[in-house]
Short mmCIF file of C-alpha atoms and ligand atoms in Angstrom, two decimals:
data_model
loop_
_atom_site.label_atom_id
_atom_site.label_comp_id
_atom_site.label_asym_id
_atom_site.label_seq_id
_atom_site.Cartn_x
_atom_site.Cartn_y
_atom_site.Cartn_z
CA UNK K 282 0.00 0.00 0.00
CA UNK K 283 1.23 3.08 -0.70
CA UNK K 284 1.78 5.69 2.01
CA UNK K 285 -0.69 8.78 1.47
CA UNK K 286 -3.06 6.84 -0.70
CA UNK K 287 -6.69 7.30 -0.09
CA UNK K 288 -8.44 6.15 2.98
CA UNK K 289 -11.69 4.19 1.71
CA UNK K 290 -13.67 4.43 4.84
CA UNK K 291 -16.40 1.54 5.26
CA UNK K 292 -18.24 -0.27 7.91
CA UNK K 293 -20.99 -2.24 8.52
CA UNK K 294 -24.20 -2.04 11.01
CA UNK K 295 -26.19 -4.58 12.84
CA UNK K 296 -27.39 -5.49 16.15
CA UNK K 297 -25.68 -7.29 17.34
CA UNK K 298 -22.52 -6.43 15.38
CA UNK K 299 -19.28 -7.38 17.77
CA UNK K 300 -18.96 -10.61 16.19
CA UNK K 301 -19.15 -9.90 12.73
CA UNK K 302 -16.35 -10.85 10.64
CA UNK K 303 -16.94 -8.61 8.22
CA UNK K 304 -14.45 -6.25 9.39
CA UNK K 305 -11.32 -8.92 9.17
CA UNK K 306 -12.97 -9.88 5.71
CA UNK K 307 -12.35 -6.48 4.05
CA UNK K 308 -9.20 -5.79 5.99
CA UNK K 309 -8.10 -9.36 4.67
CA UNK K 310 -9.32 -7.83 1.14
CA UNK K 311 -7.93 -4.15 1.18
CA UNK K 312 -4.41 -6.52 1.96
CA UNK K 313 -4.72 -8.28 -0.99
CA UNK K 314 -5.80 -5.30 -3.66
CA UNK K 315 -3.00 -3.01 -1.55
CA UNK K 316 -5.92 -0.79 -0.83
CA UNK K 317 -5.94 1.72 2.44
CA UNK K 318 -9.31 0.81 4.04
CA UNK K 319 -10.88 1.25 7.46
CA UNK K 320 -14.01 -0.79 8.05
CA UNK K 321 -15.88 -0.62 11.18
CA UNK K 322 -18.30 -2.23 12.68
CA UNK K 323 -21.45 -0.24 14.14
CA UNK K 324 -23.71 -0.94 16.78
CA UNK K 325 -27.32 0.86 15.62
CA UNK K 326 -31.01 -0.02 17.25
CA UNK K 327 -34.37 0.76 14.89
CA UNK K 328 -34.43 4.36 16.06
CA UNK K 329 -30.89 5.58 15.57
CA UNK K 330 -30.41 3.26 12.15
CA UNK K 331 -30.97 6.08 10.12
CA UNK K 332 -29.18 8.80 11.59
CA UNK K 333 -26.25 6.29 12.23
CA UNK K 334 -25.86 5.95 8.47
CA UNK K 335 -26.07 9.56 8.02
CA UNK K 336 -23.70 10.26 10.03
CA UNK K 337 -21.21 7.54 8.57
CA UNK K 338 -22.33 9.12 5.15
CA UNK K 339 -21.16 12.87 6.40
CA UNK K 340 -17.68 10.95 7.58
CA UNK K 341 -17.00 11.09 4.03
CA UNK K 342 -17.54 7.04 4.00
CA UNK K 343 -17.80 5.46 0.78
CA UNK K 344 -20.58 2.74 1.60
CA UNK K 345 -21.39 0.11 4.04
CA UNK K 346 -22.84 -3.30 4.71
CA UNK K 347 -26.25 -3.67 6.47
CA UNK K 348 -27.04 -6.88 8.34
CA UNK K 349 -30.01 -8.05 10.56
CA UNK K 350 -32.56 -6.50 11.47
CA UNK K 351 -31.87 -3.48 9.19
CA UNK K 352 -31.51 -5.10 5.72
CA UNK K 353 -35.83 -3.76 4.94
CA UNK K 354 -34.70 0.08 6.96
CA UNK K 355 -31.74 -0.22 4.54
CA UNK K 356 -33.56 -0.35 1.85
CA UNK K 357 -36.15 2.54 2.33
CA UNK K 358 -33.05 5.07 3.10
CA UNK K 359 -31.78 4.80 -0.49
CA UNK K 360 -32.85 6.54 -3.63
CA UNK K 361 -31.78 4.21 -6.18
CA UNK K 362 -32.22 0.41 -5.81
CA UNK K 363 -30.58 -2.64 -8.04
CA UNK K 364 -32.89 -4.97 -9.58
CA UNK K 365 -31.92 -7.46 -6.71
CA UNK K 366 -32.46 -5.54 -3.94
CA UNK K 367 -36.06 -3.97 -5.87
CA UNK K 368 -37.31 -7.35 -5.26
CA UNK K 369 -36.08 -8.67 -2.25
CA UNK K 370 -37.12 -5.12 -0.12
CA UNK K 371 -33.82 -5.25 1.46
CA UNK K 372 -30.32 -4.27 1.33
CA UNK K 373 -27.11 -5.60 2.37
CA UNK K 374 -24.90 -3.16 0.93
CA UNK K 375 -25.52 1.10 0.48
CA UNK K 376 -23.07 3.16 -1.75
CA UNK K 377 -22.89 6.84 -0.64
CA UNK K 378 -22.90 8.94 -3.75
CA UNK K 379 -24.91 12.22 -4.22
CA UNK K 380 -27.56 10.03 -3.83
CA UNK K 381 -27.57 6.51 -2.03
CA UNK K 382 -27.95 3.21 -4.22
CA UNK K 383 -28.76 0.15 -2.69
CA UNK K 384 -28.02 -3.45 -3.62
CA UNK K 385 -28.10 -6.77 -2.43
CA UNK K 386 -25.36 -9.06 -3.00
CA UNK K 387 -26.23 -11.99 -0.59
CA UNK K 388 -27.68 -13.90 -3.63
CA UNK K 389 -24.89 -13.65 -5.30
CA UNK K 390 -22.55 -14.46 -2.70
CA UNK K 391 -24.54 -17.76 -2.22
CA UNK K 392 -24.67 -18.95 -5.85
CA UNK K 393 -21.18 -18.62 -6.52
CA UNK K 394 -20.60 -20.71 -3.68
CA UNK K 395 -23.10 -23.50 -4.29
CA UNK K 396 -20.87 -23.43 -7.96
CA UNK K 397 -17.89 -23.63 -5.77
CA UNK K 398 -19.18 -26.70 -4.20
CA UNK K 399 -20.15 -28.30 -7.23
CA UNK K 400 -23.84 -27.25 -8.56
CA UNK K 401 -23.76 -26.51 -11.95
CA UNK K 402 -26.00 -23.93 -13.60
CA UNK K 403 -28.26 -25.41 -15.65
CA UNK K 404 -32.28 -25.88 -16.25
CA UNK K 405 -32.75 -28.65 -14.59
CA UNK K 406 -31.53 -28.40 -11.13
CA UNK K 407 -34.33 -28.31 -8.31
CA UNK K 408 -33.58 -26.56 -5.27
CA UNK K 409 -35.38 -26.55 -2.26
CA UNK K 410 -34.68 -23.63 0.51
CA UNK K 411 -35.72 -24.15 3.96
CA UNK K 412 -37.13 -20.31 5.85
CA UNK K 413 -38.50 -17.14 5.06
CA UNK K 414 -36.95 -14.82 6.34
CA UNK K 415 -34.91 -11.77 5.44
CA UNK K 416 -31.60 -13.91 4.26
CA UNK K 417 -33.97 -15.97 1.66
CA UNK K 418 -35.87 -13.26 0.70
CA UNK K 419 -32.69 -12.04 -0.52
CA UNK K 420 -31.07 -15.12 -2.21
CA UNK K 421 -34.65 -16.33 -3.89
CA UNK K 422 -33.92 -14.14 -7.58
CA UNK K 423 -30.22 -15.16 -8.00
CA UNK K 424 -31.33 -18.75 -7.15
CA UNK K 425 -34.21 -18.02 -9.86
CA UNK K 426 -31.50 -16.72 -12.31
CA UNK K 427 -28.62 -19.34 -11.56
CA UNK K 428 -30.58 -22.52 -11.34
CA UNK K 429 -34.00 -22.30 -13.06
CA UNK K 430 -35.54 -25.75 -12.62
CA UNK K 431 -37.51 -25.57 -9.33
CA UNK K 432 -37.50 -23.69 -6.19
CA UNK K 433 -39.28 -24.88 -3.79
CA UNK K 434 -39.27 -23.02 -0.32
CA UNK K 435 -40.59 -24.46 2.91
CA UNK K 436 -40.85 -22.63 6.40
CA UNK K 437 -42.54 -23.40 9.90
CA UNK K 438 -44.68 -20.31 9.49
CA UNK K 439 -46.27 -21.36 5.72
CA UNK K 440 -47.71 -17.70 5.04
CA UNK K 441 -44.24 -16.35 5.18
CA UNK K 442 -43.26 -19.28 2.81
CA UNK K 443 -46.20 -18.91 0.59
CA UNK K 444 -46.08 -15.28 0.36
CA UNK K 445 -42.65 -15.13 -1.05
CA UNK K 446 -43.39 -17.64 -3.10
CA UNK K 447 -46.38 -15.38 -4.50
CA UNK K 448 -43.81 -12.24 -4.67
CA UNK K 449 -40.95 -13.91 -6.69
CA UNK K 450 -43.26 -15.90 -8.90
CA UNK K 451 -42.90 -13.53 -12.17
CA UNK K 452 -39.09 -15.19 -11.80
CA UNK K 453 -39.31 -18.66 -11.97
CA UNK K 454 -40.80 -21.76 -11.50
CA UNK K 455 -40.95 -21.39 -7.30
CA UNK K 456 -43.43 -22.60 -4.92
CA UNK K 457 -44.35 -23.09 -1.25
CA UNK K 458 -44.64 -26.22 1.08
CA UNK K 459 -44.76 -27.27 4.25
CA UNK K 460 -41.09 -28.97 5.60
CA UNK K 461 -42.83 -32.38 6.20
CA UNK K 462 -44.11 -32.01 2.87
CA UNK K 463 -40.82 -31.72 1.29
CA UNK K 464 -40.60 -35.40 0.46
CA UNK K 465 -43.30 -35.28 -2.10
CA UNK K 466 -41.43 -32.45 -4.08
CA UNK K 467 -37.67 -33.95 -3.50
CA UNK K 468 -35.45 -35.51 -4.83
CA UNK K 469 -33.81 -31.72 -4.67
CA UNK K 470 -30.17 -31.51 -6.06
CA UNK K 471 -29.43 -28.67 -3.11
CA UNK K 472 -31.25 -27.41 0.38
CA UNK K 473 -30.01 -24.31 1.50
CA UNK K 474 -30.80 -23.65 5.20
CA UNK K 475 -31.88 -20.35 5.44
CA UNK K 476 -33.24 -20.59 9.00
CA UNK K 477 -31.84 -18.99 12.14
CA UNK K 478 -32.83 -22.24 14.12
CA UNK K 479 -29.27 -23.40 14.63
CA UNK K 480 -28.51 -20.28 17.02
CA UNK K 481 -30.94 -22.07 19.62
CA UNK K 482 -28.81 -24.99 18.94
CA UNK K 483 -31.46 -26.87 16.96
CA UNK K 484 -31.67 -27.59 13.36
CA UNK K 485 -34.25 -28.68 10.20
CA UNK K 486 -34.15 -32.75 10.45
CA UNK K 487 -33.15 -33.60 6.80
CA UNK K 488 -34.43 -36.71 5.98
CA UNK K 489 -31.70 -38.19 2.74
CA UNK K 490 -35.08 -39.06 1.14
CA UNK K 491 -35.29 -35.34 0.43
CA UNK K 492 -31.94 -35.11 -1.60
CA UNK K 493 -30.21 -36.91 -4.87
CA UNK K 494 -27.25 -39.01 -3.47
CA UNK K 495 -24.75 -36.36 -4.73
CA UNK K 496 -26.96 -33.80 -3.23
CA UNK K 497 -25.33 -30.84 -1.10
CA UNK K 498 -27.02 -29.89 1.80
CA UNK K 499 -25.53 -25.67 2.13
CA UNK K 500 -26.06 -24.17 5.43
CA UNK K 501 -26.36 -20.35 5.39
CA UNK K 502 -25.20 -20.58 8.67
CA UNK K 503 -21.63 -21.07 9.99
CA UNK K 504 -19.51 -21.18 13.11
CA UNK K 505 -21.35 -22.46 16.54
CA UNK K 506 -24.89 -21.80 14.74
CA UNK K 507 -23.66 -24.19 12.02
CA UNK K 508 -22.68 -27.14 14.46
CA UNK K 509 -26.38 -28.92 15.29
CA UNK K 510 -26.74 -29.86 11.33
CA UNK K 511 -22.76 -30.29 10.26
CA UNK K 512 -23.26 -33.42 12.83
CA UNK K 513 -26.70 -34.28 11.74
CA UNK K 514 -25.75 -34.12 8.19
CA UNK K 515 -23.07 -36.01 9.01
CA UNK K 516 -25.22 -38.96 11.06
CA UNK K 517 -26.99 -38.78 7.76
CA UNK K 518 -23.94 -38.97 5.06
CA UNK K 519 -24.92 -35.90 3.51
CA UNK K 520 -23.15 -33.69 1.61
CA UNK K 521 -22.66 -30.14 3.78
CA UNK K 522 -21.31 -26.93 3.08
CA UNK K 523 -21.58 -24.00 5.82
CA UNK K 524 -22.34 -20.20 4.96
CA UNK K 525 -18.50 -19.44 5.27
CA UNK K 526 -18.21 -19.05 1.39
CA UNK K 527 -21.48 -17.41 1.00
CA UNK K 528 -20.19 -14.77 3.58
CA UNK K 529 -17.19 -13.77 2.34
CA UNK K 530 -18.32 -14.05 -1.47
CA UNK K 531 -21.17 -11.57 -0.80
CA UNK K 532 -18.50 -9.88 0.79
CA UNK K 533 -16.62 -9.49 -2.35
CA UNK K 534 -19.55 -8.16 -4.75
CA UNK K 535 -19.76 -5.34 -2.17
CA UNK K 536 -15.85 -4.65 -1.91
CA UNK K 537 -15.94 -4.42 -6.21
CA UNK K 538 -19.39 -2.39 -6.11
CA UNK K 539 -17.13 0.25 -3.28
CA UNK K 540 -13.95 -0.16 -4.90
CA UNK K 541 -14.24 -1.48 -8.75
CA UNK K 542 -11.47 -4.25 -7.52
CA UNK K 543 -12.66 -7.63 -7.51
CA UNK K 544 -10.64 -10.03 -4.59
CA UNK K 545 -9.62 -13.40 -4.55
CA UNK K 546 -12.45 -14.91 -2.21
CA UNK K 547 -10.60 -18.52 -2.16
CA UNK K 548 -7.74 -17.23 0.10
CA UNK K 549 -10.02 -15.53 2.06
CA UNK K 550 -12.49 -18.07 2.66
CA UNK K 551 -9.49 -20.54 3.70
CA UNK K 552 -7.98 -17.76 5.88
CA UNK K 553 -11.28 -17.12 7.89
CA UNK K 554 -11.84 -21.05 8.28
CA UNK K 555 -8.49 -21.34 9.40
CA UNK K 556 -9.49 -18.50 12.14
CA UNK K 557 -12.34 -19.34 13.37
CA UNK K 558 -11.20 -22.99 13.63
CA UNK K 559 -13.75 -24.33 11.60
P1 NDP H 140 -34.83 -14.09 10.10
O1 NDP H 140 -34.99 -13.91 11.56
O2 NDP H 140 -35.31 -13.05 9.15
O3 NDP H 140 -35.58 -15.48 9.68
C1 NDP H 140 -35.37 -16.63 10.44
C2 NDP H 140 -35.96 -17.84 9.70
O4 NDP H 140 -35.62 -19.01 10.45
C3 NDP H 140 -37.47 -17.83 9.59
O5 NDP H 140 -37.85 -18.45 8.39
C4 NDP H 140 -37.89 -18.65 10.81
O6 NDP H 140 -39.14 -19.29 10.67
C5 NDP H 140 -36.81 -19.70 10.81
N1 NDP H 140 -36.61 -20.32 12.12
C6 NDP H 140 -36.11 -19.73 13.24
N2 NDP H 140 -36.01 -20.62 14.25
C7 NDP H 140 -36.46 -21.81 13.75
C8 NDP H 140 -36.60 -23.11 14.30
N3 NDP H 140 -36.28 -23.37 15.58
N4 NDP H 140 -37.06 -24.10 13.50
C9 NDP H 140 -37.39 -23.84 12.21
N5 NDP H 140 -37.29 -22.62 11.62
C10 NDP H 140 -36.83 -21.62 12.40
O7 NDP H 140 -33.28 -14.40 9.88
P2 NDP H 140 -32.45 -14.19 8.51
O8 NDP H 140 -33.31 -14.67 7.41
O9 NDP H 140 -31.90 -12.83 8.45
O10 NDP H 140 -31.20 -15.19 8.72
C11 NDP H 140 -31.36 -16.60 8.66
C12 NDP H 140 -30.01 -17.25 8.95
O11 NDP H 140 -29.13 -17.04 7.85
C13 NDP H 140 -29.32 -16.66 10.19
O12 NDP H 140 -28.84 -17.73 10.99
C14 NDP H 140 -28.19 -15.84 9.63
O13 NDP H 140 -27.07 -15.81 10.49
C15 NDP H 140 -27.86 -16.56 8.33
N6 NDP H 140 -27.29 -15.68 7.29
C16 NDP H 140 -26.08 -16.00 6.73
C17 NDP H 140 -25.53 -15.22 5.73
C18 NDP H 140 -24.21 -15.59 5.13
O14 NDP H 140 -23.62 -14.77 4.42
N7 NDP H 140 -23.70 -16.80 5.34
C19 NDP H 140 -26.21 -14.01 5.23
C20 NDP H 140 -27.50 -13.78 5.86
C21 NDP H 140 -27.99 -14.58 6.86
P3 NDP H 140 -40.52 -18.54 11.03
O15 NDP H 140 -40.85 -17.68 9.84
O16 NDP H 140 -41.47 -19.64 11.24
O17 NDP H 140 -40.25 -17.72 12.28
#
């Protein structure tokens, strides 16, 4: 890096936010691309989101990351909206200009790293995504895009399931179903776990029935959330993948949007396994 180059200041807000590894994932980026960036990590609440961003903005910040539960308030603050983040109603990632744009990149963090692990684009592949809330709202059109065959979501509260469902339906081929009805609509080729359930230590029970035998089964989540299904996966020989890849590629597509550089998520991904001791 050279001395005196430009300070790209970026950061990212949640609640909670302390454990995020967001921050080490840029730093690990702006490392790689020789860039001089500071990336924070910001405690908000629902009443201060908005004037925390603001604030950032005024900083002379070029952008940050939203996570949960501000993805929907994320959204609403910006002027211009990607096609992605148009349909999901949500926003990972805000790009300060004279006036704010808002995108979504969790979609495409999570395709390129069910490719990664093996799923191939094509027409054919049928995907079934387990939960409804804000993360696969924002995955459900790059799923649509990537793998057109069948989406088929399935959630313990079956409005939530059967109302996205409804709102992505001009996309794709994607319908709703109860979990114990997965069986009927199996054998899927992926199931991406987009519930929170493994932060109570409990997870989905995949039955193999559900899944192809070369099926992956890719877990949004990752580190002690991740645990309960990596060993019930494994009980089961399934295929599993954690959210590790997903996390940093999303990651990525919001360090290029900031920055126009695109980093080498590989390294990065094995760098934050090997941190986390995963
Ligand atoms: P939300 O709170 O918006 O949604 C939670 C979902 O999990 C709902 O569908 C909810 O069902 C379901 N759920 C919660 N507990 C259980 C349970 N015990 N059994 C069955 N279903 C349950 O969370 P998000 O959508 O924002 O996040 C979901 C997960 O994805 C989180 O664990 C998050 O950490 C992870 N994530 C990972 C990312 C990555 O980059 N790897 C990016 C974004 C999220 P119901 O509707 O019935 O309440």
């Amino acid at each position: 890096m050279d001395q005196g180059q430009e300070l790209i200041r970026l950061a990212v807000f949640g609640q909670p936010v302390k454990q995020s590894l967001s921050p080490r994932i840029h730093g690990l980026f702006a490392q790689q691309l020789g860039l001089n960036v500071e990336y924070r990590a910001i405690e908000s609440t629902e009443s201060t989101f908005a004037d925390d961003v603001s604030a950032l903005a005024a900083s002379g910040a070029r952008g940050c990351n939203v996570t949960a539960p501000f993805k929907q308030m994320a959204f609403t603050l910006a002027s211009h909206h990607s096609e992605i983040a148009r349909q999901a109603q949500a926003a990972n990632t805000l790009v300060f200009e004279t006036e704010w744009r808002a995108d979504n990149t969790d979609g495409r963090g999570l395709v390129a790293d069910l490719q990664r692990n093996g799923l191939s684009r094509d027409n054919t592949a049928c995907i079934a995504l387990l939960g409804a809330g804000g993360a696969a709202a924002g995955v459900i059109a790059d799923l649509l895009s990537a793998f057109p065959g069948e989406l088929c979501i399935a959630n313990r509260t079956q409005s939530r399931a059967k109302a996205l469902a409804q709102r992505f339906s001009d996309l794709g081929n994607v319908f709703a179903c109860e979990p114990h009805e997965l069986l009927e609509h199996g054998p899927f080729d992926a199931l991406v776990n987009a519930t929170s359930a493994g932060h109570q230590g409990e997870h989905p029970v995949i039955q193999g029935e559900f899944l192809n035998p070369d099926a992956l089964l890719y877990d949004m989540n990752y580190g002690a959330a991740a645990g309960a299904l990596e060993a019930h996966c494994l009980s089961k020989g399934i295929r599993y993948c954690d959210g590790i890849g997903m996390l940093v590629g999303q990651a990525a597509v919001s360090f290029e949007i900031w920055t126009g550089l695109r980093p080498n998520t590989e390294i990065v991904i094995d760098q934050i396994r090997n941190e986390i001791g995963d």
